[in-house]
Amino acid sequence: MPLALLALAIGAFGIGTTEFVIMGLLPEVAAGYGVSIPTAGFLVTGYALGVVLGAPLMTVLGTRVPRKRMLMLLMGLFVVGNVLSALAPAFGVMLAGRVVASLAHGAFFGIGSVVAAGLVAPDKKAGAIAMMFTGLTVANVVGVPLGTLVGQHLGWRVTFLIVAALGILGLLGIVRLVPDLPRPEGVRIRHELAAFRNVQVLLAMAMTVLGFGGVFAAITYITPMLTNVAGFADTSVTWLLVLFGLGMVAGNLVGGRFADRALMPMLYVTLGALAVVLAAFTLTAHSKAGAAVTLLLIGALGFATVPPLQKRVLDQAAGAPTLASAVNIGAFNLGNALAAWLGGLVITAGLGWTAPNWVGAALAASALVLAVVSGALERRTGHRAAVAVVRAPAVPAPAHH
């Protein structure tokens, strides 16, 4: 794998850390600004919405900019957002800093996916995308626990300054290691938008929303589930989330490897297994050992879908993939927000702390249905094309005199 992928992975590590570390630091941030924890929760929501809106916005603005330069600009924006968050004198400024940092998120992964896929042979594209996303998954194993620990002992502002430093490291890596890639000739914003008329692109994005939403339905409310149902101590939750992160790392690498061999079968297996495991979590959550094993499996199966879904969008929007790729990153965050809201509804309805697992299972099963539909449409289209080739009239050879 080219060294350029390491630079992209470092940037992804910083982005993954800043996205998730806030969840562990909400009490400290709330106390620092004198606001309630639910109010501080807007720092999570604001970031997610910034990703959804920023992914297409920043990608459209970058259509006339070479991809390497755009990645550099995005990492610069990420650094500015985190420095602003670290130094914010008031909660409103902190929220603005989070939104600024989030604007870089979707476009970085979207453009980064296109760059990563372009650095390797066609049969290694999903593996290259997975290598970049490894930075995001490792952030959950290393960056988030360490960032939380630093924030609790040295103050949350120090955590965000460290994240900004990671962004500078990623920026320098891109400058030194990512080759200058010319902007594709003749590709305009109308070509990028044309990808959204492709049913297969829309199906892949819907699978992203529902499939990864299934994971977040359970994970958003994992702390009360682990403490109130499984009986873990509050101090154990951080290490259980590390276990979840290890599952994500393994699933991401396996998903990348097998998606290059058999993309759609990989999606059928992982989405089906994810639906089953999420449904089983309603039972296994009552046992410490069962909850720990299930958490690992949810992380692995959930992230095993990421490289194939991202490659599916790139394949189906092959002529002008950058905007579709970035919007698909926004789709992951849209799924997160939708699942968190639905999970909250069933808990508020009095169905118990494990009820979001049923929501997650239903979302993952819905994604599997869409995957089957997408595969069937592709086979039918391929069959029609083959029939058309067979039935095409033979062109007579020119007469020779």
mmCIF file of C-alpha atoms in Angstrom:
data_model
loop_
_atom_site.group_PDB
_atom_site.id
_atom_site.type_symbol
_atom_site.label_atom_id
_atom_site.label_comp_id
_atom_site.label_asym_id
_atom_site.label_seq_id
_atom_site.Cartn_x
_atom_site.Cartn_y
_atom_site.Cartn_z
ATOM 1 C CA MET A 1 0.000 0.000 0.000
ATOM 2 C CA PRO A 2 1.373 3.474 -0.881
ATOM 3 C CA LEU A 3 2.667 5.718 1.933
ATOM 4 C CA ALA A 4 0.102 8.333 0.858
ATOM 5 C CA LEU A 5 -2.548 6.137 2.503
ATOM 6 C CA LEU A 6 -0.731 6.608 5.829
ATOM 7 C CA ALA A 7 -1.153 10.387 5.536
ATOM 8 C CA LEU A 8 -4.881 9.932 4.837
ATOM 9 C CA ALA A 9 -5.170 7.516 7.791
ATOM 10 C CA ILE A 10 -3.524 10.070 10.146
ATOM 11 C CA GLY A 11 -6.050 12.704 9.053
ATOM 12 C CA ALA A 12 -8.848 10.180 9.562
ATOM 13 C CA PHE A 13 -7.495 9.386 13.051
ATOM 14 C CA GLY A 14 -7.716 13.059 14.056
ATOM 15 C CA ILE A 15 -11.221 13.416 12.603
ATOM 16 C CA GLY A 16 -12.429 10.218 14.313
ATOM 17 C CA THR A 17 -11.009 11.356 17.648
ATOM 18 C CA THR A 18 -12.677 14.769 17.573
ATOM 19 C CA GLU A 19 -16.023 13.292 16.459
ATOM 20 C CA PHE A 20 -16.338 10.776 19.301
ATOM 21 C CA VAL A 21 -14.206 12.132 22.187
ATOM 22 C CA ILE A 22 -16.799 14.803 23.000
ATOM 23 C CA MET A 23 -19.184 12.071 24.207
ATOM 24 C CA GLY A 24 -16.794 11.159 27.020
ATOM 25 C CA LEU A 25 -16.170 14.807 27.938
ATOM 26 C CA LEU A 26 -19.734 16.173 27.979
ATOM 27 C CA PRO A 27 -19.921 16.424 31.818
ATOM 28 C CA GLU A 28 -16.632 18.389 31.952
ATOM 29 C CA VAL A 29 -17.605 20.722 29.093
ATOM 30 C CA ALA A 30 -21.086 21.282 30.600
ATOM 31 C CA ALA A 31 -19.553 22.135 33.980
ATOM 32 C CA GLY A 32 -16.984 24.440 32.364
ATOM 33 C CA TYR A 33 -19.657 26.556 30.663
ATOM 34 C CA GLY A 34 -22.330 26.189 33.344
ATOM 35 C CA VAL A 35 -24.850 24.482 31.034
ATOM 36 C CA SER A 36 -26.787 21.233 31.420
ATOM 37 C CA ILE A 37 -25.493 17.970 29.929
ATOM 38 C CA PRO A 38 -28.443 17.798 27.441
ATOM 39 C CA THR A 39 -27.508 21.331 26.287
ATOM 40 C CA ALA A 40 -23.876 20.250 25.940
ATOM 41 C CA GLY A 41 -25.236 17.385 23.803
ATOM 42 C CA PHE A 42 -25.777 19.951 21.028
ATOM 43 C CA LEU A 43 -22.008 19.682 20.495
ATOM 44 C CA VAL A 44 -22.637 16.105 19.267
ATOM 45 C CA THR A 45 -25.749 16.963 17.235
ATOM 46 C CA GLY A 46 -24.178 20.099 15.759
ATOM 47 C CA TYR A 47 -21.159 18.123 14.588
ATOM 48 C CA ALA A 48 -23.306 15.404 12.954
ATOM 49 C CA LEU A 49 -25.455 17.978 11.125
ATOM 50 C CA GLY A 50 -22.313 19.829 10.052
ATOM 51 C CA VAL A 51 -21.023 16.629 8.449
ATOM 52 C CA VAL A 52 -24.315 16.031 6.596
ATOM 53 C CA LEU A 53 -24.407 19.613 5.250
ATOM 54 C CA GLY A 54 -20.660 20.112 4.856
ATOM 55 C CA ALA A 55 -20.026 16.971 2.792
ATOM 56 C CA PRO A 56 -21.800 18.178 -0.378
ATOM 57 C CA LEU A 57 -21.091 21.887 0.255
ATOM 58 C CA MET A 58 -17.308 21.561 0.607
ATOM 59 C CA THR A 59 -17.102 19.037 -2.236
ATOM 60 C CA VAL A 60 -18.997 21.352 -4.609
ATOM 61 C CA LEU A 61 -16.741 24.261 -3.612
ATOM 62 C CA GLY A 62 -13.744 22.013 -4.308
ATOM 63 C CA THR A 63 -14.755 20.808 -7.769
ATOM 64 C CA ARG A 64 -12.377 23.320 -9.397
ATOM 65 C CA VAL A 65 -9.517 22.577 -6.987
ATOM 66 C CA PRO A 66 -6.993 19.704 -7.450
ATOM 67 C CA ARG A 67 -7.751 16.918 -4.984
ATOM 68 C CA LYS A 68 -4.463 17.123 -3.057
ATOM 69 C CA ARG A 69 -4.876 20.858 -2.509
ATOM 70 C CA MET A 70 -8.486 20.344 -1.417
ATOM 71 C CA LEU A 71 -7.415 17.718 1.141
ATOM 72 C CA MET A 72 -4.848 20.221 2.485
ATOM 73 C CA LEU A 73 -7.496 22.950 2.763
ATOM 74 C CA LEU A 74 -9.878 20.579 4.553
ATOM 75 C CA MET A 75 -7.243 19.576 7.123
ATOM 76 C CA GLY A 76 -6.491 23.288 7.652
ATOM 77 C CA LEU A 77 -10.196 23.913 8.304
ATOM 78 C CA PHE A 78 -10.230 20.962 10.728
ATOM 79 C CA VAL A 79 -7.271 22.429 12.670
ATOM 80 C CA VAL A 80 -8.936 25.880 12.868
ATOM 81 C CA GLY A 81 -12.194 24.332 14.180
ATOM 82 C CA ASN A 82 -10.433 22.394 16.930
ATOM 83 C CA VAL A 83 -8.271 25.344 18.020
ATOM 84 C CA LEU A 84 -11.457 27.437 18.181
ATOM 85 C CA SER A 85 -13.118 24.711 20.307
ATOM 86 C CA ALA A 86 -10.107 24.557 22.642
ATOM 87 C CA LEU A 87 -9.947 28.322 23.218
ATOM 88 C CA ALA A 88 -13.686 29.125 23.110
ATOM 89 C CA PRO A 89 -14.622 31.640 25.845
ATOM 90 C CA ALA A 90 -18.358 30.812 25.624
ATOM 91 C CA PHE A 91 -20.499 27.751 24.797
ATOM 92 C CA GLY A 92 -21.767 29.328 21.558
ATOM 93 C CA VAL A 93 -18.191 29.781 20.315
ATOM 94 C CA MET A 94 -17.395 26.160 21.263
ATOM 95 C CA LEU A 95 -20.409 25.009 19.228
ATOM 96 C CA ALA A 96 -19.226 27.126 16.283
ATOM 97 C CA GLY A 97 -15.786 25.510 16.529
ATOM 98 C CA ARG A 98 -17.368 22.039 16.426
ATOM 99 C CA VAL A 99 -19.383 22.959 13.320
ATOM 100 C CA VAL A 100 -16.300 24.414 11.571
ATOM 101 C CA ALA A 101 -14.338 21.192 12.264
ATOM 102 C CA SER A 102 -17.267 19.059 11.073
ATOM 103 C CA LEU A 103 -17.428 20.823 7.698
ATOM 104 C CA ALA A 104 -14.117 19.164 6.800
ATOM 105 C CA HIS A 105 -15.251 15.651 7.843
ATOM 106 C CA GLY A 106 -17.476 14.452 4.992
ATOM 107 C CA ALA A 107 -15.498 16.029 2.160
ATOM 108 C CA PHE A 108 -12.189 14.714 3.575
ATOM 109 C CA PHE A 109 -13.434 11.113 3.645
ATOM 110 C CA GLY A 110 -15.291 11.531 0.346
ATOM 111 C CA ILE A 111 -12.367 13.013 -1.589
ATOM 112 C CA GLY A 112 -9.930 10.814 0.372
ATOM 113 C CA SER A 113 -11.824 7.690 -0.754
ATOM 114 C CA VAL A 114 -11.487 8.746 -4.407
ATOM 115 C CA VAL A 115 -7.762 9.522 -3.949
ATOM 116 C CA ALA A 116 -7.105 6.252 -2.058
ATOM 117 C CA ALA A 117 -8.881 4.200 -4.736
ATOM 118 C CA GLY A 118 -6.889 6.001 -7.446
ATOM 119 C CA LEU A 119 -3.532 5.131 -5.868
ATOM 120 C CA VAL A 120 -3.874 1.356 -6.290
ATOM 121 C CA ALA A 121 -4.781 -1.289 -8.855
ATOM 122 C CA PRO A 122 -8.513 -1.774 -9.609
ATOM 123 C CA ASP A 123 -8.675 -5.036 -7.625
ATOM 124 C CA LYS A 124 -7.315 -3.334 -4.481
ATOM 125 C CA LYS A 125 -9.573 -0.252 -4.332
ATOM 126 C CA ALA A 126 -11.753 -1.350 -1.381
ATOM 127 C CA GLY A 127 -8.631 -2.358 0.557
ATOM 128 C CA ALA A 128 -7.139 1.104 -0.003
ATOM 129 C CA ILE A 129 -10.352 2.780 1.174
ATOM 130 C CA ALA A 130 -10.348 0.500 4.235
ATOM 131 C CA MET A 131 -6.736 1.515 4.976
ATOM 132 C CA MET A 132 -7.795 5.170 5.172
ATOM 133 C CA PHE A 133 -10.799 4.316 7.358
ATOM 134 C CA THR A 134 -8.470 2.365 9.672
ATOM 135 C CA GLY A 135 -7.483 5.777 11.045
ATOM 136 C CA LEU A 136 -11.112 6.375 12.010
ATOM 137 C CA THR A 137 -11.507 2.961 13.644
ATOM 138 C CA VAL A 138 -8.184 3.146 15.529
ATOM 139 C CA ALA A 139 -9.328 6.536 16.863
ATOM 140 C CA ASN A 140 -12.048 4.678 18.778
ATOM 141 C CA VAL A 141 -9.513 2.268 20.276
ATOM 142 C CA VAL A 142 -6.720 4.740 21.093
ATOM 143 C CA GLY A 143 -7.663 8.372 20.423
ATOM 144 C CA VAL A 144 -11.022 8.533 22.180
ATOM 145 C CA PRO A 145 -10.034 6.738 25.448
ATOM 146 C CA LEU A 146 -6.760 8.710 25.671
ATOM 147 C CA GLY A 147 -8.501 11.974 24.790
ATOM 148 C CA THR A 148 -11.119 11.318 27.466
ATOM 149 C CA LEU A 149 -8.423 10.488 30.019
ATOM 150 C CA VAL A 150 -6.452 13.654 29.188
ATOM 151 C CA GLY A 151 -9.629 15.740 29.323
ATOM 152 C CA GLN A 152 -10.592 14.398 32.732
ATOM 153 C CA HIS A 153 -7.130 15.003 34.256
ATOM 154 C CA LEU A 154 -5.694 18.025 32.397
ATOM 155 C CA GLY A 155 -8.908 19.656 31.151
ATOM 156 C CA TRP A 156 -10.937 19.173 27.997
ATOM 157 C CA ARG A 157 -9.307 22.178 26.302
ATOM 158 C CA VAL A 158 -5.987 20.291 26.263
ATOM 159 C CA THR A 159 -7.705 17.386 24.479
ATOM 160 C CA PHE A 160 -8.871 19.631 21.635
ATOM 161 C CA LEU A 161 -5.426 21.235 21.311
ATOM 162 C CA ILE A 162 -3.927 17.733 20.962
ATOM 163 C CA VAL A 163 -6.530 16.899 18.294
ATOM 164 C CA ALA A 164 -5.587 20.129 16.450
ATOM 165 C CA ALA A 165 -1.932 18.966 16.579
ATOM 166 C CA LEU A 166 -3.003 15.641 15.015
ATOM 167 C CA GLY A 167 -4.647 17.655 12.239
ATOM 168 C CA ILE A 168 -1.370 19.521 11.611
ATOM 169 C CA LEU A 169 0.443 16.164 11.453
ATOM 170 C CA GLY A 170 -2.112 14.885 8.927
ATOM 171 C CA LEU A 171 -1.751 18.096 6.883
ATOM 172 C CA LEU A 172 2.044 17.728 6.750
ATOM 173 C CA GLY A 173 1.653 14.081 5.739
ATOM 174 C CA ILE A 174 -0.629 15.046 2.850
ATOM 175 C CA VAL A 175 1.824 17.744 1.726
ATOM 176 C CA ARG A 176 4.768 15.311 1.731
ATOM 177 C CA LEU A 177 3.234 11.948 0.795
ATOM 178 C CA VAL A 178 0.118 12.426 -1.359
ATOM 179 C CA PRO A 179 1.047 12.862 -5.046
ATOM 180 C CA ASP A 180 -0.257 15.791 -7.079
ATOM 181 C CA LEU A 181 -3.336 14.380 -8.739
ATOM 182 C CA PRO A 182 -4.702 16.418 -11.657
ATOM 183 C CA ARG A 183 -8.362 17.291 -11.566
ATOM 184 C CA PRO A 184 -10.249 15.024 -14.028
ATOM 185 C CA GLU A 185 -10.673 16.856 -17.326
ATOM 186 C CA GLY A 186 -14.178 17.794 -18.375
ATOM 187 C CA VAL A 187 -15.828 16.904 -15.033
ATOM 188 C CA ARG A 188 -18.173 19.690 -13.927
ATOM 189 C CA ILE A 189 -20.630 19.957 -11.075
ATOM 190 C CA ARG A 190 -23.460 18.877 -13.404
ATOM 191 C CA HIS A 191 -21.584 15.611 -14.014
ATOM 192 C CA GLU A 192 -21.206 15.108 -10.254
ATOM 193 C CA LEU A 193 -24.930 15.773 -9.739
ATOM 194 C CA ALA A 194 -25.835 13.363 -12.563
ATOM 195 C CA ALA A 195 -24.652 10.464 -10.363
ATOM 196 C CA PHE A 196 -27.726 10.994 -8.156
ATOM 197 C CA ARG A 197 -29.977 10.002 -11.058
ATOM 198 C CA ASN A 198 -28.479 6.502 -10.840
ATOM 199 C CA VAL A 199 -30.819 4.255 -8.829
ATOM 200 C CA GLN A 200 -27.883 2.104 -7.692
ATOM 201 C CA VAL A 201 -26.111 5.132 -6.163
ATOM 202 C CA LEU A 202 -29.273 6.060 -4.241
ATOM 203 C CA LEU A 203 -29.773 2.458 -3.087
ATOM 204 C CA ALA A 204 -26.179 2.305 -1.814
ATOM 205 C CA MET A 205 -26.687 5.534 0.144
ATOM 206 C CA ALA A 206 -29.937 4.257 1.629
ATOM 207 C CA MET A 207 -28.104 1.073 2.673
ATOM 208 C CA THR A 208 -25.488 3.290 4.351
ATOM 209 C CA VAL A 209 -28.136 5.240 6.318
ATOM 210 C CA LEU A 210 -29.988 2.118 7.471
ATOM 211 C CA GLY A 211 -27.057 -0.291 7.917
ATOM 212 C CA PHE A 212 -24.787 1.944 9.969
ATOM 213 C CA GLY A 213 -27.850 3.468 11.631
ATOM 214 C CA GLY A 214 -28.501 -0.015 13.025
ATOM 215 C CA VAL A 215 -25.135 0.120 14.811
ATOM 216 C CA PHE A 216 -25.748 3.574 16.284
ATOM 217 C CA ALA A 217 -29.231 2.713 17.536
ATOM 218 C CA ALA A 218 -27.544 0.400 20.041
ATOM 219 C CA ILE A 219 -24.292 2.296 20.621
ATOM 220 C CA THR A 220 -25.870 5.696 21.401
ATOM 221 C CA TYR A 221 -27.473 4.242 24.547
ATOM 222 C CA ILE A 222 -24.762 1.723 25.333
ATOM 223 C CA THR A 223 -23.706 3.272 28.673
ATOM 224 C CA PRO A 224 -27.071 2.904 30.450
ATOM 225 C CA MET A 225 -27.503 -0.511 28.789
ATOM 226 C CA LEU A 226 -24.162 -1.766 30.120
ATOM 227 C CA THR A 227 -24.542 -0.283 33.607
ATOM 228 C CA ASN A 228 -28.295 -0.699 34.279
ATOM 229 C CA VAL A 229 -28.899 -3.998 32.441
ATOM 230 C CA ALA A 230 -25.578 -5.874 32.247
ATOM 231 C CA GLY A 231 -24.449 -4.618 35.663
ATOM 232 C CA PHE A 232 -21.055 -3.161 34.713
ATOM 233 C CA ALA A 233 -19.494 -0.405 36.833
ATOM 234 C CA ASP A 234 -19.329 3.079 35.274
ATOM 235 C CA THR A 235 -15.523 2.799 35.131
ATOM 236 C CA SER A 236 -15.745 -0.296 32.919
ATOM 237 C CA VAL A 237 -17.607 1.455 30.090
ATOM 238 C CA THR A 238 -14.478 3.074 28.604
ATOM 239 C CA TRP A 239 -12.744 -0.302 28.230
ATOM 240 C CA LEU A 240 -15.869 -1.899 26.792
ATOM 241 C CA LEU A 241 -15.943 0.856 24.173
ATOM 242 C CA VAL A 242 -12.298 0.026 23.401
ATOM 243 C CA LEU A 243 -13.512 -3.551 22.769
ATOM 244 C CA PHE A 244 -16.152 -2.146 20.412
ATOM 245 C CA GLY A 245 -13.405 -0.142 18.692
ATOM 246 C CA LEU A 246 -11.242 -3.250 18.247
ATOM 247 C CA GLY A 247 -14.203 -4.910 16.550
ATOM 248 C CA MET A 248 -14.480 -1.883 14.241
ATOM 249 C CA VAL A 249 -10.789 -2.122 13.277
ATOM 250 C CA ALA A 250 -11.042 -5.843 12.486
ATOM 251 C CA GLY A 251 -14.351 -5.492 10.610
ATOM 252 C CA ASN A 252 -13.056 -2.588 8.532
ATOM 253 C CA LEU A 253 -9.976 -4.533 7.374
ATOM 254 C CA VAL A 254 -11.963 -7.729 6.654
ATOM 255 C CA GLY A 255 -14.644 -5.722 4.826
ATOM 256 C CA GLY A 256 -12.010 -4.040 2.677
ATOM 257 C CA ARG A 257 -10.362 -7.325 1.748
ATOM 258 C CA PHE A 258 -13.517 -9.243 0.832
ATOM 259 C CA ALA A 259 -15.254 -6.323 -0.894
ATOM 260 C CA ASP A 260 -12.537 -6.425 -3.550
ATOM 261 C CA ARG A 261 -13.397 -10.085 -4.186
ATOM 262 C CA ALA A 262 -17.180 -10.283 -3.833
ATOM 263 C CA LEU A 263 -18.756 -6.947 -2.914
ATOM 264 C CA MET A 264 -22.485 -7.729 -2.913
ATOM 265 C CA PRO A 265 -22.191 -11.152 -1.199
ATOM 266 C CA MET A 266 -20.091 -9.398 1.467
ATOM 267 C CA LEU A 267 -22.925 -6.917 2.061
ATOM 268 C CA TYR A 268 -25.564 -9.683 2.212
ATOM 269 C CA VAL A 269 -23.599 -11.594 4.857
ATOM 270 C CA THR A 270 -22.593 -8.628 7.027
ATOM 271 C CA LEU A 271 -25.980 -6.862 7.014
ATOM 272 C CA GLY A 272 -27.841 -10.116 7.704
ATOM 273 C CA ALA A 273 -25.473 -11.072 10.534
ATOM 274 C CA LEU A 274 -25.651 -7.528 11.963
ATOM 275 C CA ALA A 275 -29.461 -7.695 12.118
ATOM 276 C CA VAL A 276 -29.295 -11.049 13.939
ATOM 277 C CA VAL A 277 -26.628 -9.911 16.431
ATOM 278 C CA LEU A 278 -28.482 -6.673 17.228
ATOM 279 C CA ALA A 279 -31.691 -8.611 17.879
ATOM 280 C CA ALA A 280 -29.743 -11.048 20.089
ATOM 281 C CA PHE A 281 -28.305 -8.112 22.075
ATOM 282 C CA THR A 282 -31.687 -7.678 23.759
ATOM 283 C CA LEU A 283 -30.976 -11.036 25.449
ATOM 284 C CA THR A 284 -27.177 -11.022 25.777
ATOM 285 C CA ALA A 285 -27.248 -7.531 27.373
ATOM 286 C CA HIS A 286 -28.404 -9.211 30.606
ATOM 287 C CA SER A 287 -25.037 -11.001 30.961
ATOM 288 C CA LYS A 288 -21.638 -9.299 31.370
ATOM 289 C CA ALA A 289 -19.801 -11.823 29.175
ATOM 290 C CA GLY A 290 -22.631 -11.910 26.619
ATOM 291 C CA ALA A 291 -22.779 -8.112 26.418
ATOM 292 C CA ALA A 292 -19.003 -7.824 25.909
ATOM 293 C CA VAL A 293 -18.897 -10.434 23.113
ATOM 294 C CA THR A 294 -21.956 -8.943 21.388
ATOM 295 C CA LEU A 295 -20.453 -5.442 21.544
ATOM 296 C CA LEU A 296 -17.311 -6.713 19.792
ATOM 297 C CA LEU A 297 -19.429 -8.379 17.079
ATOM 298 C CA ILE A 298 -21.551 -5.249 16.498
ATOM 299 C CA GLY A 299 -18.378 -3.202 15.992
ATOM 300 C CA ALA A 300 -16.918 -5.793 13.600
ATOM 301 C CA LEU A 301 -20.068 -6.400 11.525
ATOM 302 C CA GLY A 302 -21.044 -2.723 11.464
ATOM 303 C CA PHE A 303 -17.711 -1.511 10.123
ATOM 304 C CA ALA A 304 -17.300 -4.468 7.756
ATOM 305 C CA THR A 305 -20.045 -2.757 5.703
ATOM 306 C CA VAL A 306 -18.184 0.577 5.378
ATOM 307 C CA PRO A 307 -15.531 -0.193 2.672
ATOM 308 C CA PRO A 308 -17.980 -2.148 0.456
ATOM 309 C CA LEU A 309 -20.667 0.557 0.724
ATOM 310 C CA GLN A 310 -18.172 3.316 -0.053
ATOM 311 C CA LYS A 311 -16.735 1.337 -2.992
ATOM 312 C CA ARG A 312 -20.258 0.566 -4.230
ATOM 313 C CA VAL A 313 -20.940 4.306 -4.513
ATOM 314 C CA LEU A 314 -17.587 4.915 -6.250
ATOM 315 C CA ASP A 315 -18.263 2.087 -8.729
ATOM 316 C CA GLN A 316 -21.786 3.233 -9.573
ATOM 317 C CA ALA A 317 -20.781 6.908 -9.905
ATOM 318 C CA ALA A 318 -17.575 6.021 -11.769
ATOM 319 C CA GLY A 319 -17.579 8.987 -14.162
ATOM 320 C CA ALA A 320 -17.751 11.667 -11.465
ATOM 321 C CA PRO A 321 -17.556 10.014 -8.052
ATOM 322 C CA THR A 322 -16.310 12.779 -5.711
ATOM 323 C CA LEU A 323 -19.622 14.377 -4.685
ATOM 324 C CA ALA A 324 -21.421 11.013 -4.385
ATOM 325 C CA SER A 325 -18.557 9.680 -2.257
ATOM 326 C CA ALA A 326 -18.719 12.694 0.089
ATOM 327 C CA VAL A 327 -22.519 12.591 0.343
ATOM 328 C CA ASN A 328 -22.275 8.911 1.304
ATOM 329 C CA ILE A 329 -20.091 9.939 4.276
ATOM 330 C CA GLY A 330 -22.877 12.345 5.228
ATOM 331 C CA ALA A 331 -25.285 9.407 4.916
ATOM 332 C CA PHE A 332 -23.395 7.567 7.693
ATOM 333 C CA ASN A 333 -23.962 10.552 9.986
ATOM 334 C CA LEU A 334 -27.575 10.913 8.893
ATOM 335 C CA GLY A 335 -28.042 7.259 9.876
ATOM 336 C CA ASN A 336 -26.407 7.984 13.247
ATOM 337 C CA ALA A 337 -28.774 10.886 13.940
ATOM 338 C CA LEU A 338 -31.888 8.977 12.763
ATOM 339 C CA ALA A 339 -31.014 5.893 14.828
ATOM 340 C CA ALA A 340 -30.246 7.911 17.973
ATOM 341 C CA TRP A 341 -33.629 9.658 17.649
ATOM 342 C CA LEU A 342 -35.555 6.390 17.091
ATOM 343 C CA GLY A 343 -33.701 4.714 19.973
ATOM 344 C CA GLY A 344 -34.632 7.613 22.246
ATOM 345 C CA LEU A 345 -38.295 7.277 21.208
ATOM 346 C CA VAL A 346 -38.560 3.616 22.253
ATOM 347 C CA ILE A 347 -36.808 4.290 25.577
ATOM 348 C CA THR A 348 -39.110 7.258 26.278
ATOM 349 C CA ALA A 349 -42.070 5.018 25.426
ATOM 350 C CA GLY A 350 -41.069 2.852 28.400
ATOM 351 C CA LEU A 351 -39.868 -0.181 26.412
ATOM 352 C CA GLY A 352 -36.602 -0.440 28.383
ATOM 353 C CA TRP A 353 -32.889 0.218 27.857
ATOM 354 C CA THR A 354 -32.507 -2.735 25.441
ATOM 355 C CA ALA A 355 -35.333 -1.586 23.134
ATOM 356 C CA PRO A 356 -32.972 0.383 20.816
ATOM 357 C CA ASN A 357 -31.430 -2.968 19.843
ATOM 358 C CA TRP A 358 -34.718 -3.960 18.186
ATOM 359 C CA VAL A 359 -34.678 -0.634 16.334
ATOM 360 C CA GLY A 360 -31.116 -1.366 15.195
ATOM 361 C CA ALA A 361 -32.032 -4.886 14.060
ATOM 362 C CA ALA A 362 -34.973 -3.519 12.028
ATOM 363 C CA LEU A 363 -32.750 -0.880 10.386
ATOM 364 C CA ALA A 364 -30.045 -3.435 9.485
ATOM 365 C CA ALA A 365 -32.675 -5.853 8.117
ATOM 366 C CA SER A 366 -34.113 -3.026 5.982
ATOM 367 C CA ALA A 367 -30.611 -2.351 4.614
ATOM 368 C CA LEU A 368 -30.303 -6.061 3.728
ATOM 369 C CA VAL A 369 -33.593 -5.912 1.790
ATOM 370 C CA LEU A 370 -32.273 -2.932 -0.196
ATOM 371 C CA ALA A 371 -29.009 -4.795 -0.862
ATOM 372 C CA VAL A 372 -30.947 -7.771 -2.268
ATOM 373 C CA VAL A 373 -33.033 -5.411 -4.449
ATOM 374 C CA SER A 374 -29.874 -3.656 -5.660
ATOM 375 C CA GLY A 375 -28.203 -6.975 -6.534
ATOM 376 C CA ALA A 376 -31.310 -8.203 -8.374
ATOM 377 C CA LEU A 377 -31.535 -4.975 -10.420
ATOM 378 C CA GLU A 378 -27.863 -5.259 -11.322
ATOM 379 C CA ARG A 379 -28.252 -8.864 -12.468
ATOM 380 C CA ARG A 380 -31.325 -7.979 -14.524
ATOM 381 C CA THR A 381 -29.550 -5.021 -16.158
ATOM 382 C CA GLY A 382 -26.512 -7.204 -16.913
ATOM 383 C CA HIS A 383 -28.754 -9.904 -18.389
ATOM 384 C CA ARG A 384 -30.523 -7.372 -20.649
ATOM 385 C CA ALA A 385 -27.181 -5.992 -21.821
ATOM 386 C CA ALA A 386 -25.948 -9.511 -22.618
ATOM 387 C CA VAL A 387 -29.154 -10.318 -24.540
ATOM 388 C CA ALA A 388 -28.848 -7.047 -26.465
ATOM 389 C CA VAL A 389 -25.291 -7.931 -27.493
ATOM 390 C CA VAL A 390 -26.354 -11.421 -28.642
ATOM 391 C CA ARG A 391 -29.321 -10.078 -30.627
ATOM 392 C CA ALA A 392 -27.410 -7.225 -32.256
ATOM 393 C CA PRO A 393 -27.341 -7.761 -36.045
ATOM 394 C CA ALA A 394 -24.019 -8.721 -37.465
ATOM 395 C CA VAL A 395 -22.336 -5.944 -39.415
ATOM 396 C CA PRO A 396 -21.524 -7.233 -42.911
ATOM 397 C CA ALA A 397 -17.894 -7.163 -43.855
ATOM 398 C CA PRO A 398 -17.022 -4.570 -46.496
ATOM 399 C CA ALA A 399 -16.773 -6.014 -50.023
ATOM 400 C CA HIS A 400 -13.343 -6.156 -51.573
ATOM 401 C CA HIS A 401 -12.950 -5.538 -55.285
#
